[in-house]
């Protein structure tokens, strides 16, 4: 079995975040699978097959890429951000587990990338500077009740919360409900960051508070960070405020 | 005020994870501050001052770098991994808030990096493939009782847990207690990953279970990932097993 499958994180929209490891893996692949919008970010190379698919077809894409690799090819699958965070690496692992035994003999490698929450955090300071969690708000793949339980557990325990997939056309209401749920546990002054299309020409970052945050400020390209009770906003004249969560917690600050 | 301070994430130990953005920021800095072991990873450039300090001196380092930048210099501060995750970006923001008003006029930029949990996850598959949290086990900066509460909240709500700073010479006992606490809420078969010195010559990765995990397998250079009840291990003959957390959750799988 000489096939190889590499799952590659492209990072957020700007090539300044594409690691040398990802660049090298892209250059040597014989075929590249991915959601069309991510594949469009990969330079066209002669002799390299490009296999775009829709963004709802992760499992089918994983199966196609694994089958291609099992024929002896050096195949890549690309994800935006990091492939291990709400992305293709888990889909590939699940299909390896469910698939024919020869798929377990493939050389499989995962190339990490800058995931969206790190890029959004960097734009405003260090909101993820202390304990935090990453949560997908999509209930396509898990029940909404569980999402609410996790939001409440995280906010109640003092984790900063990075919200992936905050809204979609089919789910316009969930972020508003999420704000309402965590708002029962956190002060209205808690900082909230909306980071949209980071690293792309239409990038937009907004710093607000839980009391003032409007769920309509988010779309499918947005990553939302909800601070903890410790998270702070530092105003700066003529500049975007800094948002950070202190590394140190006073003994009384629980 | 013409000074500039850039807080740069170097990623884990291997230069294959240094982003072009980080590389460019390092090349143009007039002075670079950082913990000595991280600074050693930055190529020496003529005319560029190097200002190493000890790893416990984050706040003093931030103050020195800010004061230097406020003199009009282009100053960089380096962190391993991502500077926004348990690292220098929050220290810099805290000192800007506490410091003289002119520090708020500085050009401050954060350059994200591959944080340890993403690199460790990539080595074994996709353990962070669904909702997860990142938690520092160090009680230098917060009370141990709070750490226990967060571990229990995260494990109880079904988050995978990435544990930063699992042990130190002064804290040899905490990881064992952490395993015991989450072991009350999770089955002994829950996957656990130890990732040590990822990307360095002495890299070591171990996949085990919560029932079999020994806290002595971790040292200061180790990142530990504790799965959720959904996390799976896929055995592969002659290869490291894959570890992943499924993206999809069956409606009964709560």
Short mmCIF file of C-alpha atoms in Angstrom, two decimals:
data_model
loop_
_atom_site.label_atom_id
_atom_site.label_comp_id
_atom_site.label_asym_id
_atom_site.label_seq_id
_atom_site.Cartn_x
_atom_site.Cartn_y
_atom_site.Cartn_z
CA UNK A 1 0.00 0.00 0.00
CA UNK A 2 1.87 3.08 -1.25
CA UNK A 3 -0.95 5.61 -1.12
CA UNK A 4 -0.75 8.73 0.93
CA UNK A 5 -3.44 11.11 2.20
CA UNK A 6 -2.53 14.48 3.69
CA UNK A 7 -5.18 16.69 5.28
CA UNK A 8 -3.93 20.25 5.01
CA UNK A 9 -4.92 23.37 6.94
CA UNK A 10 -4.72 26.51 4.79
CA UNK A 11 -5.25 28.87 7.73
CA UNK A 12 -7.65 31.83 7.40
CA UNK A 13 -8.05 33.72 4.12
CA UNK A 14 -4.61 35.30 3.72
CA UNK A 15 -1.63 33.33 2.36
CA UNK A 16 0.55 35.03 5.01
CA UNK A 17 -0.75 32.31 7.35
CA UNK A 18 -0.03 29.33 5.11
CA UNK A 19 2.76 27.38 6.81
CA UNK A 20 5.82 26.08 4.93
CA UNK A 21 4.66 22.54 5.83
CA UNK A 22 1.28 23.15 4.17
CA UNK A 23 2.91 24.79 1.15
CA UNK A 24 5.25 21.81 0.66
CA UNK A 25 2.42 19.30 1.02
CA UNK A 26 0.32 21.16 -1.55
CA UNK A 27 3.23 21.27 -4.02
CA UNK A 28 3.76 17.49 -4.03
CA UNK A 29 0.15 16.29 -4.11
CA UNK A 30 -1.07 14.55 -7.26
CA UNK A 31 -4.69 15.45 -6.53
CA UNK A 32 -6.33 17.97 -4.19
CA UNK A 33 -9.82 17.58 -2.78
CA UNK A 34 -11.73 20.30 -0.97
CA UNK A 35 -14.65 22.64 -0.70
CA UNK A 36 -14.51 24.80 -3.82
CA UNK A 37 -13.88 28.08 -2.01
CA UNK A 38 -10.87 26.61 -0.20
CA UNK A 39 -9.51 24.94 -3.33
CA UNK A 40 -9.65 28.32 -5.08
CA UNK A 41 -6.99 29.52 -2.63
CA UNK A 42 -4.51 26.87 -3.80
CA UNK A 43 -2.31 27.88 -6.78
CA UNK A 44 -2.95 25.84 -9.93
CA UNK A 45 -0.03 23.51 -10.71
CA UNK A 46 0.40 21.59 -14.00
CA UNK A 47 -0.42 17.89 -13.74
CA UNK A 48 -2.18 18.24 -10.41
CA UNK A 49 -5.83 17.16 -10.35
CA UNK A 50 -8.31 19.46 -8.60
CA UNK A 51 -11.46 17.91 -7.14
CA UNK A 52 -13.82 20.53 -5.69
CA UNK A 53 -17.05 19.66 -3.89
CA UNK A 54 -19.79 21.37 -1.94
CA UNK A 55 -19.29 22.41 1.68
CA UNK A 56 -21.94 20.02 2.97
CA UNK A 57 -20.25 16.98 1.44
CA UNK A 58 -17.42 16.38 3.90
CA UNK A 59 -17.96 12.64 4.34
CA UNK A 60 -18.35 11.95 0.60
CA UNK A 61 -15.21 14.02 -0.05
CA UNK A 62 -13.28 12.02 2.56
CA UNK A 63 -14.40 8.74 0.97
CA UNK A 64 -13.41 9.90 -2.52
CA UNK A 65 -9.99 11.10 -1.36
CA UNK A 66 -9.31 7.88 0.59
CA UNK A 67 -10.31 5.71 -2.36
CA UNK A 68 -8.04 7.76 -4.62
CA UNK A 69 -5.12 7.42 -2.19
CA UNK A 70 -5.75 3.69 -1.87
CA UNK A 71 -5.02 3.44 -5.60
CA UNK A 72 -1.46 4.48 -4.78
CA UNK A 73 -1.73 8.24 -5.31
CA UNK A 74 -0.42 11.07 -3.17
CA UNK A 75 -3.69 12.84 -2.35
CA UNK A 76 -4.37 16.03 -0.38
CA UNK A 77 -7.56 17.27 1.24
CA UNK A 78 -7.67 20.96 2.13
CA UNK A 79 -9.53 22.74 4.92
CA UNK A 80 -9.67 26.43 5.75
CA UNK A 81 -8.16 27.20 9.14
CA UNK A 82 -7.02 24.06 10.95
CA UNK A 83 -8.26 20.73 9.55
CA UNK A 84 -8.62 19.32 13.06
CA UNK A 85 -11.09 21.96 14.31
CA UNK A 86 -14.65 21.36 13.05
CA UNK A 87 -13.20 20.31 9.71
CA UNK A 88 -11.95 17.56 7.43
CA UNK A 89 -9.49 15.65 9.64
CA UNK A 90 -12.27 14.12 11.76
CA UNK A 91 -14.28 13.28 8.64
CA UNK A 92 -11.27 11.44 7.19
CA UNK A 93 -10.62 9.56 10.44
CA UNK A 94 -14.27 8.50 10.66
CA UNK A 95 -14.20 7.12 7.11
CA UNK A 96 -10.94 5.27 7.78
CA UNK A 97 -12.60 3.62 10.77
CA UNK A 98 -15.74 2.73 8.79
CA UNK A 99 -14.03 1.88 5.51
CA UNK A 100 -12.19 -1.13 4.09
CA UNK A 101 -9.23 -2.44 6.16
CA UNK A 102 -6.70 -1.34 3.52
CA UNK A 103 -7.48 2.30 4.32
CA UNK A 104 -5.85 1.79 7.73
CA UNK A 105 -2.61 0.95 5.90
CA UNK A 106 -2.44 4.30 4.12
CA UNK A 107 0.11 6.92 5.08
CA UNK A 108 -2.14 9.54 6.65
CA UNK A 109 -0.78 12.92 7.77
CA UNK A 110 -2.50 15.98 9.16
CA UNK A 111 -0.95 19.42 8.56
CA UNK A 112 -2.18 21.89 11.18
CA UNK A 113 -3.17 25.44 10.36
CA UNK A 114 -4.05 28.70 12.07
CA UNK A 115 -7.65 28.17 13.14
CA UNK A 116 -10.11 31.07 12.92
CA UNK A 117 -10.31 31.80 16.64
CA UNK A 118 -6.55 32.38 16.84
CA UNK A 119 -6.63 34.82 13.91
CA UNK A 120 -9.63 36.72 15.27
CA UNK A 121 -8.07 36.85 18.74
CA UNK A 122 -4.84 38.20 17.26
CA UNK A 123 -6.69 41.04 15.57
CA UNK A 124 -7.98 42.43 18.87
CA UNK A 125 -5.37 41.44 21.47
CA UNK A 126 -5.62 38.27 23.54
CA UNK A 127 -9.22 37.38 24.39
CA UNK A 128 -8.16 33.69 24.51
CA UNK A 129 -5.33 34.52 26.92
CA UNK A 130 -6.71 32.26 29.59
CA UNK A 131 -8.90 29.13 29.76
CA UNK A 132 -11.27 28.96 26.80
CA UNK A 133 -13.39 26.60 24.77
CA UNK A 134 -14.33 26.22 21.13
CA UNK A 135 -17.92 25.30 20.36
CA UNK A 136 -19.77 24.80 17.10
CA UNK A 137 -23.27 26.25 17.12
CA UNK A 138 -24.42 24.04 14.28
CA UNK A 139 -27.13 21.59 15.26
CA UNK A 140 -26.88 19.71 11.99
CA UNK A 141 -24.69 17.21 13.78
CA UNK A 142 -25.82 17.40 17.42
CA UNK A 143 -29.02 18.29 19.28
CA UNK A 144 -29.59 21.95 20.15
CA UNK A 145 -30.25 21.08 23.82
CA UNK A 146 -26.68 19.79 24.09
CA UNK A 147 -25.33 23.03 22.63
CA UNK A 148 -27.22 25.02 25.26
CA UNK A 149 -25.88 22.78 28.02
CA UNK A 150 -22.33 23.28 26.80
CA UNK A 151 -22.73 27.05 26.51
CA UNK A 152 -24.01 27.21 30.07
CA UNK A 153 -21.33 24.88 31.43
CA UNK A 154 -18.58 26.89 29.74
CA UNK A 155 -19.85 30.32 30.72
CA UNK A 156 -20.66 29.18 34.24
CA UNK A 157 -17.17 27.77 34.77
CA UNK A 158 -15.45 30.94 33.53
CA UNK A 159 -14.24 29.78 30.11
CA UNK A 160 -14.02 32.30 27.29
CA UNK A 161 -16.10 30.84 24.43
CA UNK A 162 -15.11 30.84 20.75
CA UNK A 163 -18.23 30.15 18.70
CA UNK A 164 -17.74 28.49 15.31
CA UNK A 165 -20.58 28.28 12.75
CA UNK A 166 -22.65 30.87 14.63
CA UNK A 167 -25.38 31.16 12.00
CA UNK A 168 -26.39 29.84 8.62
CA UNK A 169 -29.29 30.48 6.30
CA UNK A 170 -31.10 27.53 7.84
CA UNK A 171 -30.20 28.61 11.41
CA UNK A 172 -30.67 32.38 11.78
CA UNK A 173 -31.92 32.23 15.38
CA UNK A 174 -29.32 30.25 17.28
CA UNK A 175 -26.71 32.90 18.03
CA UNK A 176 -29.34 35.15 19.57
CA UNK A 177 -30.47 32.33 21.83
CA UNK A 178 -26.84 31.57 22.68
CA UNK A 179 -26.25 35.20 23.73
CA UNK A 180 -29.38 35.06 25.85
CA UNK A 181 -28.31 31.83 27.57
CA UNK A 182 -24.80 32.97 28.45
CA UNK A 183 -26.23 36.38 29.39
CA UNK A 184 -27.96 34.70 32.32
CA UNK A 185 -24.52 33.81 33.71
CA UNK A 186 -22.31 36.72 32.61
CA UNK A 187 -22.57 40.49 33.11
CA UNK A 188 -23.82 42.61 30.20
CA UNK A 189 -20.41 44.29 30.14
CA UNK A 190 -18.70 41.03 29.10
CA UNK A 191 -16.69 41.70 25.92
CA UNK A 192 -17.85 40.11 22.67
CA UNK A 193 -15.79 40.04 19.45
CA UNK A 194 -17.19 39.44 15.96
CA UNK A 195 -14.47 38.53 13.45
CA UNK A 196 -15.66 38.18 9.89
CA UNK A 197 -13.66 36.95 6.86
CA UNK A 198 -10.35 37.48 8.64
CA UNK A 199 -7.46 37.89 6.21
CA UNK A 200 -9.77 38.51 3.26
CA UNK A 201 -10.46 41.79 1.47
CA UNK A 202 -13.84 42.10 3.19
CA UNK A 203 -12.49 41.46 6.70
CA UNK A 204 -14.50 43.10 9.46
CA UNK A 205 -13.88 43.08 13.20
CA UNK A 206 -16.29 44.43 15.80
CA UNK A 207 -15.73 44.71 19.54
CA UNK A 208 -18.86 45.08 21.64
CA UNK A 209 -20.40 43.73 24.84
CA UNK A 210 -22.80 40.93 25.61
CA UNK A 211 -25.45 43.47 26.54
CA UNK A 212 -25.13 45.25 23.20
CA UNK A 213 -24.24 42.34 20.89
CA UNK A 214 -26.67 41.73 18.04
CA UNK A 215 -26.72 38.26 16.55
CA UNK A 216 -27.42 39.83 13.17
CA UNK A 217 -23.81 41.08 13.17
CA UNK A 218 -22.70 37.51 12.38
CA UNK A 219 -22.94 35.50 9.18
CA UNK A 220 -21.53 32.19 7.99
CA UNK A 221 -18.02 33.68 7.67
CA UNK A 222 -17.99 35.01 11.24
CA UNK A 223 -16.24 33.68 14.33
CA UNK A 224 -17.64 35.04 17.61
CA UNK A 225 -15.70 35.23 20.87
CA UNK A 226 -17.64 35.72 24.11
CA UNK A 227 -15.38 36.73 26.98
CA UNK A 228 -15.47 35.56 30.58
CA UNK A 229 -16.14 37.80 33.57
CA UNK A 230 -12.37 38.44 33.64
CA UNK A 231 -12.04 39.59 30.02
CA UNK A 232 -11.20 43.28 29.64
CA UNK A 233 -11.54 45.99 27.00
CA UNK A 234 -8.75 48.60 26.80
CA UNK A 235 -9.89 51.73 24.99
CA UNK A 236 -7.35 53.40 22.68
CA UNK A 237 -7.96 56.77 21.08
CA UNK A 238 -8.33 56.49 17.32
CA UNK A 239 -7.67 52.75 17.41
CA UNK A 240 -9.63 49.54 17.82
CA UNK A 241 -9.79 48.74 21.53
CA UNK A 242 -7.72 45.86 22.83
CA UNK A 243 -9.57 42.88 24.27
CA UNK A 244 -7.73 40.47 26.54
CA UNK A 245 -8.28 37.89 29.24
CA UNK A 246 -5.64 38.22 31.97
CA UNK A 247 -3.29 35.32 32.59
CA UNK A 248 -3.39 36.01 36.30
CA UNK A 249 -6.54 35.77 38.37
CA UNK A 250 -6.72 37.45 41.72
CA UNK A 251 -7.57 35.00 44.49
CA UNK A 252 -10.86 36.82 45.02
CA UNK A 253 -11.69 36.98 41.31
CA UNK A 254 -13.71 33.76 40.98
CA UNK B 1 4.38 58.07 18.64
CA UNK B 2 6.13 55.97 15.97
CA UNK B 3 6.95 52.90 18.02
CA UNK B 4 5.69 49.47 17.10
CA UNK B 5 5.33 46.27 19.12
CA UNK B 6 4.60 42.95 17.42
CA UNK B 7 3.91 39.84 19.46
CA UNK B 8 4.88 36.88 17.30
CA UNK B 9 3.89 33.23 17.55
CA UNK B 10 6.69 30.91 16.42
CA UNK B 11 4.51 27.80 16.45
CA UNK B 12 5.79 24.55 17.96
CA UNK B 13 9.46 23.55 17.70
CA UNK B 14 9.84 23.00 13.96
CA UNK B 15 10.35 25.91 11.53
CA UNK B 16 7.94 24.16 9.11
CA UNK B 17 5.19 25.77 11.19
CA UNK B 18 6.56 29.33 11.16
CA UNK B 19 4.12 31.37 9.07
CA UNK B 20 5.27 33.82 6.38
CA UNK B 21 3.70 36.61 8.46
CA UNK B 22 5.81 35.66 11.48
CA UNK B 23 8.93 35.32 9.34
CA UNK B 24 8.43 38.78 7.85
CA UNK B 25 7.80 40.36 11.25
CA UNK B 26 10.96 38.78 12.67
CA UNK B 27 13.02 40.04 9.73
CA UNK B 28 12.07 43.69 10.20
CA UNK B 29 12.26 43.97 14.00
CA UNK B 30 15.02 46.11 15.49
CA UNK B 31 14.94 44.19 18.78
CA UNK B 32 13.49 40.83 19.80
CA UNK B 33 12.42 39.98 23.33
CA UNK B 34 11.52 36.52 24.54
CA UNK B 35 12.16 33.55 26.75
CA UNK B 36 15.69 32.40 25.90
CA UNK B 37 14.66 28.99 24.53
CA UNK B 38 12.22 30.63 22.08
CA UNK B 39 14.68 33.33 21.08
CA UNK B 40 17.19 30.60 20.23
CA UNK B 41 14.83 29.48 17.47
CA UNK B 42 15.04 32.86 15.73
CA UNK B 43 17.91 33.22 13.21
CA UNK B 44 20.52 35.81 14.22
CA UNK B 45 20.40 38.90 11.98
CA UNK B 46 23.04 41.65 11.91
CA UNK B 47 22.01 44.84 13.68
CA UNK B 48 19.07 43.20 15.45
CA UNK B 49 19.18 43.31 19.25
CA UNK B 50 18.30 40.11 21.12
CA UNK B 51 16.88 40.42 24.62
CA UNK B 52 16.38 37.00 26.28
CA UNK B 53 14.80 36.58 29.70
CA UNK B 54 13.63 33.80 31.99
CA UNK B 55 10.33 32.01 31.38
CA UNK B 56 8.81 33.25 34.62
CA UNK B 57 9.37 36.92 33.73
CA UNK B 58 6.53 37.52 31.29
CA UNK B 59 5.27 40.76 32.81
CA UNK B 60 8.74 42.28 33.19
CA UNK B 61 9.52 41.29 29.60
CA UNK B 62 6.31 42.93 28.38
CA UNK B 63 7.18 46.14 30.24
CA UNK B 64 10.71 46.22 28.83
CA UNK B 65 9.49 45.62 25.28
CA UNK B 66 6.77 48.29 25.55
CA UNK B 67 9.22 50.85 26.96
CA UNK B 68 11.63 50.08 24.13
CA UNK B 69 8.88 50.45 21.50
CA UNK B 70 7.74 53.71 23.11
CA UNK B 71 11.20 55.09 22.29
CA UNK B 72 10.26 54.77 18.64
CA UNK B 73 11.70 51.34 17.87
CA UNK B 74 10.17 48.44 15.97
CA UNK B 75 10.18 45.78 18.69
CA UNK B 76 9.14 42.13 18.59
CA UNK B 77 8.22 39.77 21.42
CA UNK B 78 8.26 36.06 20.59
CA UNK B 79 6.21 33.22 22.04
CA UNK B 80 6.32 29.53 21.24
CA UNK B 81 3.07 28.28 19.73
CA UNK B 82 0.44 31.02 19.56
CA UNK B 83 1.11 34.20 21.56
CA UNK B 84 -2.59 34.51 22.43
CA UNK B 85 -2.86 31.12 24.19
CA UNK B 86 -1.39 31.16 27.71
CA UNK B 87 1.43 33.35 26.45
CA UNK B 88 2.82 36.84 25.85
CA UNK B 89 -0.05 38.63 24.10
CA UNK B 90 -2.16 38.82 27.27
CA UNK B 91 0.88 39.94 29.28
CA UNK B 92 1.49 42.77 26.80
CA UNK B 93 -2.17 43.83 26.82
CA UNK B 94 -2.22 43.87 30.62
CA UNK B 95 0.85 46.11 30.76
CA UNK B 96 -0.60 48.45 28.14
CA UNK B 97 -3.70 48.81 30.30
CA UNK B 98 -1.65 49.39 33.47
CA UNK B 99 1.11 51.47 31.91
CA UNK B 100 1.54 55.10 30.85
CA UNK B 101 -1.10 56.47 28.45
CA UNK B 102 1.43 56.74 25.59
CA UNK B 103 1.62 52.95 25.42
CA UNK B 104 -1.96 52.95 24.14
CA UNK B 105 -0.76 55.01 21.17
CA UNK B 106 1.74 52.37 20.03
CA UNK B 107 1.15 50.29 16.93
CA UNK B 108 0.52 46.88 18.47
CA UNK B 109 0.11 43.77 16.33
CA UNK B 110 -0.30 40.13 17.24
CA UNK B 111 0.92 37.46 14.81
CA UNK B 112 -0.87 34.16 15.48
CA UNK B 113 0.91 30.82 15.45
CA UNK B 114 0.13 27.10 15.52
CA UNK B 115 -0.62 26.44 19.18
CA UNK B 116 0.58 23.20 20.80
CA UNK B 117 -2.82 21.52 20.97
CA UNK B 118 -3.29 21.81 17.19
CA UNK B 119 0.14 20.30 16.49
CA UNK B 120 -0.39 17.44 18.96
CA UNK B 121 -3.87 16.78 17.59
CA UNK B 122 -2.48 16.69 14.04
CA UNK B 123 0.06 14.02 15.01
CA UNK B 124 -2.66 11.55 16.04
CA UNK B 125 -5.69 12.43 13.90
CA UNK B 126 -8.44 14.77 15.06
CA UNK B 127 -9.06 14.53 18.82
CA UNK B 128 -10.19 18.19 18.75
CA UNK B 129 -12.61 17.46 15.92
CA UNK B 130 -15.60 18.55 17.96
CA UNK B 131 -16.27 20.91 20.90
CA UNK B 132 -13.18 21.26 23.10
CA UNK B 133 -11.55 23.49 25.67
CA UNK B 134 -8.04 24.57 26.51
CA UNK B 135 -7.12 24.75 30.18
CA UNK B 136 -3.89 25.65 31.94
CA UNK B 137 -3.17 23.42 34.93
CA UNK B 138 -0.84 25.96 36.49
CA UNK B 139 -2.07 27.35 39.79
CA UNK B 140 0.60 30.02 39.89
CA UNK B 141 -1.99 32.42 38.52
CA UNK B 142 -5.33 31.01 39.72
CA UNK B 143 -6.52 28.90 42.65
CA UNK B 144 -6.43 25.12 42.28
CA UNK B 145 -10.09 24.81 43.32
CA UNK B 146 -11.07 26.80 40.24
CA UNK B 147 -9.02 24.49 38.02
CA UNK B 148 -10.85 21.48 39.45
CA UNK B 149 -14.21 23.17 38.86
CA UNK B 150 -13.32 23.88 35.25
CA UNK B 151 -12.09 20.34 34.63
CA UNK B 152 -15.34 18.95 35.99
CA UNK B 153 -17.51 21.42 34.08
CA UNK B 154 -15.70 20.66 30.82
CA UNK B 155 -15.68 16.88 31.20
CA UNK B 156 -19.26 16.83 32.44
CA UNK B 157 -20.49 18.84 29.46
CA UNK B 158 -18.72 16.64 26.91
CA UNK B 159 -15.85 18.92 25.90
CA UNK B 160 -12.55 17.35 24.90
CA UNK B 161 -9.91 18.95 27.15
CA UNK B 162 -6.48 20.17 26.04
CA UNK B 163 -4.32 20.59 29.12
CA UNK B 164 -1.50 23.15 28.93
CA UNK B 165 1.23 23.35 31.60
CA UNK B 166 0.28 19.93 33.00
CA UNK B 167 3.20 19.70 35.43
CA UNK B 168 6.25 21.57 36.60
CA UNK B 169 8.97 20.86 39.14
CA UNK B 170 6.96 22.77 41.71
CA UNK B 171 3.68 21.05 40.72
CA UNK B 172 4.30 17.34 40.20
CA UNK B 173 0.93 16.21 41.61
CA UNK B 174 -1.68 18.21 39.72
CA UNK B 175 -2.04 16.15 36.54
CA UNK B 176 -2.70 13.00 38.56
CA UNK B 177 -5.43 14.78 40.49
CA UNK B 178 -6.85 16.14 37.23
CA UNK B 179 -7.04 12.62 35.75
CA UNK B 180 -8.76 11.42 38.91
CA UNK B 181 -11.33 14.25 38.80
CA UNK B 182 -12.29 13.82 35.15
CA UNK B 183 -12.20 10.03 35.69
CA UNK B 184 -15.24 10.41 37.93
CA UNK B 185 -17.18 11.72 34.92
CA UNK B 186 -15.67 9.82 31.98
CA UNK B 187 -15.20 6.11 31.26
CA UNK B 188 -11.74 4.58 31.78
CA UNK B 189 -11.66 3.83 28.05
CA UNK B 190 -11.64 7.58 27.20
CA UNK B 191 -8.64 8.28 24.94
CA UNK B 192 -5.77 10.34 26.33
CA UNK B 193 -2.91 11.74 24.22
CA UNK B 194 0.45 12.89 25.55
CA UNK B 195 2.33 15.05 23.06
CA UNK B 196 5.84 16.03 24.13
CA UNK B 197 8.23 18.44 22.37
CA UNK B 198 6.26 18.29 19.12
CA UNK B 199 8.38 19.24 16.13
CA UNK B 200 11.64 18.88 18.06
CA UNK B 201 14.24 16.12 17.78
CA UNK B 202 13.04 14.56 21.03
CA UNK B 203 9.34 14.56 20.07
CA UNK B 204 7.31 11.81 21.70
CA UNK B 205 3.63 11.02 21.28
CA UNK B 206 1.73 8.48 23.38
CA UNK B 207 -1.88 7.37 22.94
CA UNK B 208 -3.46 5.72 25.96
CA UNK B 209 -6.70 5.77 27.94
CA UNK B 210 -7.86 7.59 31.01
CA UNK B 211 -7.83 4.33 32.96
CA UNK B 212 -4.21 3.63 32.03
CA UNK B 213 -2.81 7.19 31.83
CA UNK B 214 0.08 7.91 34.19
CA UNK B 215 0.68 11.53 35.08
CA UNK B 216 4.41 10.79 35.19
CA UNK B 217 4.30 10.49 31.36
CA UNK B 218 4.05 14.31 31.20
CA UNK B 219 6.69 16.96 31.82
CA UNK B 220 6.88 20.71 31.27
CA UNK B 221 7.15 20.25 27.49
CA UNK B 222 4.03 18.08 27.26
CA UNK B 223 0.53 18.92 26.07
CA UNK B 224 -2.13 16.45 27.22
CA UNK B 225 -5.46 15.88 25.45
CA UNK B 226 -8.24 14.10 27.35
CA UNK B 227 -11.02 12.93 25.04
CA UNK B 228 -14.76 13.07 25.59
CA UNK B 229 -17.02 10.05 25.81
CA UNK B 230 -17.37 10.34 22.00
CA UNK B 231 -13.63 10.29 21.21
CA UNK B 232 -12.47 7.15 19.41
CA UNK B 233 -9.23 5.23 18.91
CA UNK B 234 -8.72 3.52 15.53
CA UNK B 235 -6.07 0.78 15.71
CA UNK B 236 -3.75 0.45 12.73
CA UNK B 237 -1.30 -2.43 12.35
CA UNK B 238 2.30 -1.26 12.62
CA UNK B 239 1.23 2.37 12.97
CA UNK B 240 0.27 4.78 15.71
CA UNK B 241 -3.48 4.52 16.26
CA UNK B 242 -5.67 7.37 15.06
CA UNK B 243 -7.57 9.33 17.70
CA UNK B 244 -10.55 11.43 16.66
CA UNK B 245 -13.71 13.00 17.99
CA UNK B 246 -16.56 12.62 15.49
CA UNK B 247 -18.11 15.73 14.00
CA UNK B 248 -21.51 14.08 14.09
CA UNK B 249 -23.20 13.04 17.28
CA UNK B 250 -26.03 10.52 17.16
CA UNK B 251 -29.21 11.90 18.72
CA UNK B 252 -28.92 9.27 21.46
CA UNK B 253 -25.21 9.88 22.07
CA UNK B 254 -25.44 12.45 24.84
#
